[in-house]
PDB file of C-alpha atoms in Angstrom:
ATOM      1  CA  GLY L   5       0.192   0.050   0.139  1.00 38.00           C
ATOM      2  CA  GLU L   6       0.999   3.989   0.037  1.00 42.00           C
ATOM      3  CA  SER L   7       3.319   4.995   2.739  1.00 46.00           C
ATOM      4  CA  VAL L   8       4.610   8.095   3.372  1.00 53.00           C
ATOM      5  CA  GLY L   9       7.253   9.068   6.431  1.00 48.00           C
ATOM      6  CA  LEU L  10       7.753   7.419   9.630  1.00 45.00           C
ATOM      7  CA  HIS L  11       6.289   6.761  12.966  1.00 54.00           C
ATOM      8  CA  LEU L  12       6.055  10.455  14.852  1.00 72.00           C
ATOM      9  CA  PRO L  13       9.639  10.775  15.906  1.00 90.00           C
ATOM     10  CA  THR L  14      11.157  13.571  17.803  1.00 93.00           C
ATOM     11  CA  LEU L  15      14.029  15.522  17.245  1.00 95.00           C
ATOM     12  CA  SER L  16      15.798  17.973  19.416  1.00 96.00           C
ATOM     13  CA  VAL L  17      17.714  20.589  18.642  1.00 97.00           C
ATOM     14  CA  GLN L  18      19.690  23.492  20.452  1.00 97.00           C
ATOM     15  CA  GLU L  19      18.408  27.060  19.379  1.00 97.00           C
ATOM     16  CA  GLY L  20      20.454  28.315  16.415  1.00 97.00           C
ATOM     17  CA  ASP L  21      21.614  24.724  15.532  1.00 97.00           C
ATOM     18  CA  ASN L  22      20.335  23.410  12.023  1.00 97.00           C
ATOM     19  CA  SER L  23      17.328  21.259  12.002  1.00 97.00           C
ATOM     20  CA  ILE L  24      17.129  18.070   9.306  1.00 97.00           C
ATOM     21  CA  ILE L  25      13.741  16.064   8.759  1.00 97.00           C
ATOM     22  CA  ASN L  26      13.772  13.294   6.953  1.00 95.00           C
ATOM     23  CA  CYS L  27      10.991  11.460   5.409  1.00 94.00           C
ATOM     24  CA  ALA L  28      10.411   8.627   3.091  1.00 93.00           C
ATOM     25  CA  TYR L  29       7.741   7.737   0.436  1.00 89.00           C
ATOM     26  CA  SER L  30       6.886   5.100  -1.413  1.00 81.00           C
ATOM     27  CA  ASN L  31       4.923   5.614  -4.249  1.00 85.00           C
ATOM     28  CA  SER L  32       6.888   6.473  -7.776  1.00 85.00           C
ATOM     29  CA  ALA L  33       3.793   7.827  -9.145  1.00 85.00           C
ATOM     30  CA  SER L  34       4.058  10.882  -6.740  1.00 88.00           C
ATOM     31  CA  ASP L  35       5.278  13.818  -8.258  1.00 87.00           C
ATOM     32  CA  TYR L  36       4.637  16.842  -6.109  1.00 89.00           C
ATOM     33  CA  PHE L  37       5.631  17.109  -2.447  1.00 92.00           C
ATOM     34  CA  ILE L  38       4.709  19.037   0.310  1.00 92.00           C
ATOM     35  CA  TRP L  39       6.224  20.489   4.066  1.00 95.00           C
ATOM     36  CA  TYR L  40       3.685  21.139   6.285  1.00 95.00           C
ATOM     37  CA  LYS L  41       4.349  22.487  10.200  1.00 97.00           C
ATOM     38  CA  GLN L  42       1.569  21.893  12.455  1.00 96.00           C
ATOM     39  CA  GLU L  43       1.712  24.097  15.542  1.00 95.00           C
ATOM     40  CA  SER L  44      -0.553  22.599  18.892  1.00 92.00           C
ATOM     41  CA  GLY L  45      -3.929  23.646  18.352  1.00 90.00           C
ATOM     42  CA  LYS L  46      -3.905  24.558  14.790  1.00 93.00           C
ATOM     43  CA  GLY L  47      -4.021  23.159  11.530  1.00 95.00           C
ATOM     44  CA  PRO L  48      -1.151  22.593   9.274  1.00 95.00           C
ATOM     45  CA  GLN L  49       0.233  25.049   7.634  1.00 94.00           C
ATOM     46  CA  PHE L  50       2.178  24.881   4.233  1.00 91.00           C
ATOM     47  CA  ILE L  51       5.902  25.536   4.703  1.00 94.00           C
ATOM     48  CA  ILE L  52       7.559  24.446   1.213  1.00 94.00           C
ATOM     49  CA  ASP L  53       7.142  22.149  -1.876  1.00 92.00           C
ATOM     50  CA  ILE L  54       8.676  21.079  -4.533  1.00 93.00           C
ATOM     51  CA  ARG L  55       7.966  18.893  -7.993  1.00 90.00           C
ATOM     52  CA  SER L  56       9.759  15.640  -8.871  1.00 91.00           C
ATOM     53  CA  ASN L  57      11.239  17.287 -11.861  1.00 93.00           C
ATOM     54  CA  MET L  58      13.608  19.194  -9.110  1.00 95.00           C
ATOM     55  CA  ASP L  59      15.850  17.633  -6.462  1.00 96.00           C
ATOM     56  CA  LYS L  60      16.365  21.360  -4.220  1.00 97.00           C
ATOM     57  CA  ARG L  61      13.859  24.206  -3.284  1.00 97.00           C
ATOM     58  CA  GLN L  62      14.898  26.880  -1.065  1.00 97.00           C
ATOM     59  CA  GLY L  63      12.886  29.052   1.004  1.00 94.00           C
ATOM     60  CA  GLN L  64      13.121  31.538   3.705  1.00 92.00           C
ATOM     61  CA  ARG L  65      15.470  29.636   6.424  1.00 96.00           C
ATOM     62  CA  VAL L  66      14.194  25.932   5.007  1.00 98.00           C
ATOM     63  CA  THR L  67      15.188  23.744   2.284  1.00 98.00           C
ATOM     64  CA  VAL L  68      13.782  20.992   0.843  1.00 97.00           C
ATOM     65  CA  LEU L  69      15.769  17.993  -0.888  1.00 98.00           C
ATOM     66  CA  LEU L  70      14.413  15.117  -2.850  1.00 97.00           C
ATOM     67  CA  ASN L  71      16.146  12.324  -3.829  1.00 96.00           C
ATOM     68  CA  LYS L  72      13.573  10.453  -6.174  1.00 93.00           C
ATOM     69  CA  THR L  73      16.360   7.308  -6.486  1.00 93.00           C
ATOM     70  CA  VAL L  74      16.076   6.396  -2.861  1.00 93.00           C
ATOM     71  CA  LYS L  75      12.126   7.968  -2.232  1.00 93.00           C
ATOM     72  CA  HIS L  76      13.484  10.135   0.347  1.00 95.00           C
ATOM     73  CA  LEU L  77      12.619  14.037   0.883  1.00 96.00           C
ATOM     74  CA  SER L  78      14.323  16.338   3.195  1.00 97.00           C
ATOM     75  CA  LEU L  79      13.284  19.364   5.172  1.00 98.00           C
ATOM     76  CA  GLN L  80      16.389  21.759   6.524  1.00 98.00           C
ATOM     77  CA  ILE L  81      15.607  24.214   8.695  1.00 98.00           C
ATOM     78  CA  ALA L  82      18.659  26.939   9.004  1.00 98.00           C
ATOM     79  CA  ALA L  83      19.509  28.426  12.491  1.00 97.00           C
ATOM     80  CA  THR L  84      16.617  27.014  13.864  1.00 98.00           C
ATOM     81  CA  GLN L  85      14.161  29.270  16.825  1.00 97.00           C
ATOM     82  CA  PRO L  86      11.860  28.964  19.507  1.00 96.00           C
ATOM     83  CA  GLY L  87       8.787  29.397  17.079  1.00 96.00           C
ATOM     84  CA  ASP L  88       9.794  26.415  14.944  1.00 97.00           C
ATOM     85  CA  SER L  89       8.958  24.035  17.515  1.00 97.00           C
ATOM     86  CA  ALA L  90       6.053  21.786  16.163  1.00 97.00           C
ATOM     87  CA  VAL L  91       5.306  18.832  14.108  1.00 96.00           C
ATOM     88  CA  TYR L  92       6.421  18.518  10.839  1.00 97.00           C
ATOM     89  CA  PHE L  93       4.465  16.512   7.796  1.00 95.00           C
ATOM     90  CA  CYS L  94       5.693  15.499   4.658  1.00 94.00           C
ATOM     91  CA  ALA L  95       2.952  14.879   1.799  1.00 92.00           C
ATOM     92  CA  GLU L  96       2.691  13.534  -1.422  1.00 90.00           C
ATOM     93  CA  ASP L  97       0.405  14.117  -4.284  1.00 84.00           C
ATOM     94  CA  ARG L  98      -0.052  12.820  -8.029  1.00 69.00           C
ATOM     95  CA  ASP L  99      -1.246  14.695 -10.403  1.00 60.00           C
ATOM     96  CA  SER L 100      -5.012  15.493 -10.424  1.00 59.00           C
ATOM     97  CA  SER L 101      -5.521  12.608  -7.393  1.00 70.00           C
ATOM     98  CA  TYR L 102      -7.407  15.045  -5.230  1.00 66.00           C
ATOM     99  CA  LYS L 103      -5.881  14.203  -1.880  1.00 78.00           C
ATOM    100  CA  LEU L 104      -2.705  14.508   0.044  1.00 84.00           C
ATOM    101  CA  ILE L 105      -0.806  11.543   1.308  1.00 88.00           C
ATOM    102  CA  PHE L 106       0.774  12.530   4.519  1.00 90.00           C
ATOM    103  CA  GLY L 107       3.558  11.052   6.819  1.00 87.00           C
ATOM    104  CA  SER L 108       3.259  10.190  10.441  1.00 82.00           C
ATOM    105  CA  GLY L 109       5.032  13.594  11.589  1.00 91.00           C
ATOM    106  CA  THR L 110       8.336  14.656  12.883  1.00 95.00           C
ATOM    107  CA  ARG L 111       7.951  16.627  16.510  1.00 95.00           C
ATOM    108  CA  LEU L 112      10.585  19.434  16.284  1.00 97.00           C
ATOM    109  CA  LEU L 113      11.875  20.325  20.002  1.00 95.00           C
ATOM    110  CA  VAL L 114      14.125  23.838  20.385  1.00 96.00           C
ATOM    111  CA  ARG L 115      15.667  24.044  23.507  1.00 94.00           C
ATOM    112  CA  PRO L 116      17.074  27.229  24.500  1.00 90.00           C
TER     113      PRO L 116
ATOM    114  CA  ASP K  15     -10.188  36.935   7.276  1.00 67.00           C
ATOM    115  CA  THR K  16     -10.168  33.257   7.935  1.00 73.00           C
ATOM    116  CA  ALA K  17      -9.193  31.155   4.882  1.00 93.00           C
ATOM    117  CA  VAL K  18     -10.607  28.350   5.943  1.00 96.00           C
ATOM    118  CA  SER K  19     -12.677  28.135   9.169  1.00 96.00           C
ATOM    119  CA  GLN K  20     -14.454  25.514  10.698  1.00 97.00           C
ATOM    120  CA  THR K  21     -17.087  25.136  13.460  1.00 97.00           C
ATOM    121  CA  PRO K  22     -17.069  24.320  16.015  1.00 97.00           C
ATOM    122  CA  LYS K  23     -13.486  24.284  17.108  1.00 96.00           C
ATOM    123  CA  TYR K  24     -14.530  21.561  20.541  1.00 97.00           C
ATOM    124  CA  LEU K  25     -17.099  18.925  20.063  1.00 97.00           C
ATOM    125  CA  VAL K  26     -17.814  16.770  23.474  1.00 98.00           C
ATOM    126  CA  THR K  27     -20.798  14.417  23.044  1.00 97.00           C
ATOM    127  CA  GLN K  28     -22.225  11.362  23.951  1.00 97.00           C
ATOM    128  CA  MET K  29     -22.179   7.843  22.192  1.00 97.00           C
ATOM    129  CA  GLY K  30     -24.805   7.174  20.011  1.00 98.00           C
ATOM    130  CA  ASN K  31     -25.451  11.300  19.136  1.00 98.00           C
ATOM    131  CA  ASP K  32     -25.898  12.414  15.463  1.00 98.00           C
ATOM    132  CA  LYS K  33     -23.512  15.996  14.749  1.00 98.00           C
ATOM    133  CA  SER K  34     -22.248  18.270  12.485  1.00 98.00           C
ATOM    134  CA  ILE K  35     -19.083  20.137  11.457  1.00 98.00           C
ATOM    135  CA  LYS K  36     -19.315  23.017   9.647  1.00 98.00           C
ATOM    136  CA  CYS K  37     -16.531  24.275   7.036  1.00 98.00           C
ATOM    137  CA  GLU K  38     -16.394  27.416   4.557  1.00 97.00           C
ATOM    138  CA  GLN K  39     -13.798  28.457   2.778  1.00 96.00           C
ATOM    139  CA  ASN K  40     -13.537  31.897   1.082  1.00 95.00           C
ATOM    140  CA  LEU K  41     -10.359  31.030  -0.972  1.00 93.00           C
ATOM    141  CA  GLY K  42     -12.567  30.788  -4.339  1.00 92.00           C
ATOM    142  CA  HIS K  43     -11.210  26.851  -4.242  1.00 91.00           C
ATOM    143  CA  ASP K  44     -13.010  24.133  -6.311  1.00 89.00           C
ATOM    144  CA  THR K  45     -12.171  21.457  -4.375  1.00 90.00           C
ATOM    145  CA  MET K  46     -12.666  20.647   0.037  1.00 93.00           C
ATOM    146  CA  TYR K  47     -11.585  17.915   1.613  1.00 93.00           C
ATOM    147  CA  TRP K  48     -12.050  16.226   5.256  1.00 95.00           C
ATOM    148  CA  TYR K  49      -9.422  15.129   7.090  1.00 95.00           C
ATOM    149  CA  LYS K  50      -9.243  13.106  10.403  1.00 96.00           C
ATOM    150  CA  GLN K  51      -6.157  13.113  12.564  1.00 95.00           C
ATOM    151  CA  ASP K  52      -5.867  10.550  15.075  1.00 92.00           C
ATOM    152  CA  SER K  53      -4.106  10.693  18.598  1.00 88.00           C
ATOM    153  CA  LYS K  54      -0.882   9.750  16.959  1.00 87.00           C
ATOM    154  CA  LYS K  55      -1.105  12.770  14.514  1.00 89.00           C
ATOM    155  CA  PHE K  56      -1.252  10.823  11.669  1.00 91.00           C
ATOM    156  CA  LEU K  57      -3.266  12.511   9.136  1.00 93.00           C
ATOM    157  CA  LYS K  58      -5.529  10.690   6.643  1.00 92.00           C
ATOM    158  CA  ILE K  59      -8.216  11.692   4.093  1.00 91.00           C
ATOM    159  CA  MET K  60     -11.701  11.134   4.197  1.00 94.00           C
ATOM    160  CA  PHE K  61     -13.643  12.839   1.617  1.00 92.00           C
ATOM    161  CA  SER K  62     -12.768  15.206  -1.414  1.00 90.00           C
ATOM    162  CA  TYR K  63     -15.722  17.157  -3.347  1.00 90.00           C
ATOM    163  CA  ASN K  64     -15.083  19.167  -6.466  1.00 87.00           C
ATOM    164  CA  ASN K  65     -17.751  21.850  -7.318  1.00 85.00           C
ATOM    165  CA  LYS K  66     -19.977  19.975  -4.809  1.00 84.00           C
ATOM    166  CA  GLU K  67     -19.534  16.581  -6.322  1.00 87.00           C
ATOM    167  CA  LEU K  68     -18.077  13.811  -3.982  1.00 89.00           C
ATOM    168  CA  ILE K  69     -14.649  12.347  -5.796  1.00 86.00           C
ATOM    169  CA  ILE K  70     -13.028  10.729  -3.161  1.00 83.00           C
ATOM    170  CA  ASN K  71     -14.517   8.432  -0.173  1.00 84.00           C
ATOM    171  CA  GLU K  72     -11.680   6.878   1.266  1.00 84.00           C
ATOM    172  CA  THR K  73     -13.517   3.873   2.785  1.00 77.00           C
ATOM    173  CA  VAL K  74     -15.455   5.720   5.679  1.00 86.00           C
ATOM    174  CA  PRO K  75     -17.953   4.478   7.397  1.00 91.00           C
ATOM    175  CA  ASN K  76     -21.492   5.631   6.113  1.00 92.00           C
ATOM    176  CA  ARG K  77     -22.174   6.944   9.600  1.00 96.00           C
ATOM    177  CA  PHE K  78     -20.308   9.985   7.925  1.00 95.00           C
ATOM    178  CA  SER K  79     -22.087  12.034   5.390  1.00 94.00           C
ATOM    179  CA  PRO K  80     -20.384  14.768   4.171  1.00 94.00           C
ATOM    180  CA  LYS K  81     -22.642  17.671   2.610  1.00 94.00           C
ATOM    181  CA  SER K  82     -21.637  20.438  -0.090  1.00 93.00           C
ATOM    182  CA  PRO K  83     -24.490  22.907  -0.586  1.00 92.00           C
ATOM    183  CA  ASP K  84     -22.243  25.283  -2.662  1.00 92.00           C
ATOM    184  CA  LYS K  85     -18.579  24.808  -3.488  1.00 90.00           C
ATOM    185  CA  ALA K  86     -17.222  26.974  -0.337  1.00 95.00           C
ATOM    186  CA  HIS K  87     -18.885  25.033   2.098  1.00 96.00           C
ATOM    187  CA  LEU K  88     -18.537  21.140   3.103  1.00 96.00           C
ATOM    188  CA  ASN K  89     -20.158  20.159   6.131  1.00 97.00           C
ATOM    189  CA  LEU K  90     -19.431  16.498   7.570  1.00 97.00           C
ATOM    190  CA  HIS K  91     -22.655  14.894   9.425  1.00 97.00           C
ATOM    191  CA  ILE K  92     -21.733  11.483  11.900  1.00 97.00           C
ATOM    192  CA  ASN K  93     -24.698   9.526  12.775  1.00 97.00           C
ATOM    193  CA  SER K  94     -24.415   7.173  15.820  1.00 97.00           C
ATOM    194  CA  LEU K  95     -20.821   8.431  17.003  1.00 97.00           C
ATOM    195  CA  GLU K  96     -18.635   6.045  18.338  1.00 97.00           C
ATOM    196  CA  LEU K  97     -15.577   6.298  20.761  1.00 97.00           C
ATOM    197  CA  GLY K  98     -13.399   5.423  17.639  1.00 95.00           C
ATOM    198  CA  ASP K  99     -14.551   8.955  16.185  1.00 96.00           C
ATOM    199  CA  SER K 100     -12.773  10.829  18.752  1.00 97.00           C
ATOM    200  CA  ALA K 101     -10.239  12.727  16.503  1.00 96.00           C
ATOM    201  CA  VAL K 102      -9.282  16.331  15.458  1.00 97.00           C
ATOM    202  CA  TYR K 103     -11.164  16.938  11.793  1.00 98.00           C
ATOM    203  CA  PHE K 104      -9.658  19.291   9.676  1.00 97.00           C
ATOM    204  CA  CYS K 105     -11.391  20.453   6.868  1.00 97.00           C
ATOM    205  CA  ALA K 106      -9.208  21.876   3.776  1.00 94.00           C
ATOM    206  CA  SER K 107      -9.461  23.115   0.605  1.00 93.00           C
ATOM    207  CA  SER K 108      -7.317  23.459  -3.102  1.00 89.00           C
ATOM    208  CA  GLU K 109      -7.803  24.875  -6.227  1.00 82.00           C
ATOM    209  CA  GLY K 110      -8.731  21.864  -8.350  1.00 66.00           C
ATOM    210  CA  GLY K 111      -7.066  18.278  -8.227  1.00 58.00           C
ATOM    211  CA  TYR K 112      -3.684  19.298  -7.643  1.00 58.00           C
ATOM    212  CA  SER K 113      -2.855  20.164  -4.318  1.00 59.00           C
ATOM    213  CA  LEU K 114      -1.909  24.141  -5.269  1.00 64.00           C
ATOM    214  CA  GLY K 115      -2.986  26.392  -2.648  1.00 70.00           C
ATOM    215  CA  TYR K 116      -4.006  23.655  -0.359  1.00 83.00           C
ATOM    216  CA  THR K 117      -5.385  25.431   3.067  1.00 91.00           C
ATOM    217  CA  PHE K 118      -6.151  23.584   5.901  1.00 94.00           C
ATOM    218  CA  GLY K 119      -8.917  24.774   8.552  1.00 96.00           C
ATOM    219  CA  SER K 120      -7.848  25.190  12.360  1.00 96.00           C
ATOM    220  CA  GLY K 121      -9.606  21.807  13.134  1.00 97.00           C
ATOM    221  CA  THR K 122     -12.159  20.291  14.928  1.00 98.00           C
ATOM    222  CA  ARG K 123     -11.254  18.274  18.648  1.00 97.00           C
ATOM    223  CA  LEU K 124     -14.589  15.657  18.711  1.00 98.00           C
ATOM    224  CA  THR K 125     -14.535  13.810  22.015  1.00 97.00           C
ATOM    225  CA  VAL K 126     -17.159  11.101  22.253  1.00 97.00           C
ATOM    226  CA  VAL K 127     -17.645  10.043  25.848  1.00 97.00           C
TER     227      VAL K 127
END
């Protein structure tokens, strides 16, 4: 069956350090990937996306890397801040599938 | 202005009751969704509507019935609530079938006692 991501692990980082959150996907047909951030009591918020014809995309303090060979996606957060503490989800989509398939998320804790 | 709004934010009810959750989006999107997030934070799609037409029903019990009166609204009605229905339910919307501009509401925490 389809699956994205891992069981919910926790990543603890020191404020100011870089964070790397990883995600594995299993569906080779997926051509669009999104990272979401979910803070406590809120809905998932879009962070950054990447299409399968790219292997890297940068945003403000965030970078997404896509390795289609090993079906791996990562989110890098530079100079992690306390406000980055949240659960992060990767999600995959296929063209006109009308649904996102989510991974199980990673909890990021930022130590002051 | 809230882009995707859900009501209520919290819902506590007894087993066997029937309840509804409402969702409205002001983004002009054609597609709306209901997702369920369990206690382990796993998000799974339940339904998807495109221009008021049901296009995805992910083997959800028929006690759950979505209704879309227009493309800006997608409500979720649940009959005969069970303990296992306790979860956070998220509404979302997007432009068409591709996940462009996929936007989530803030969720409805349903607790069945």
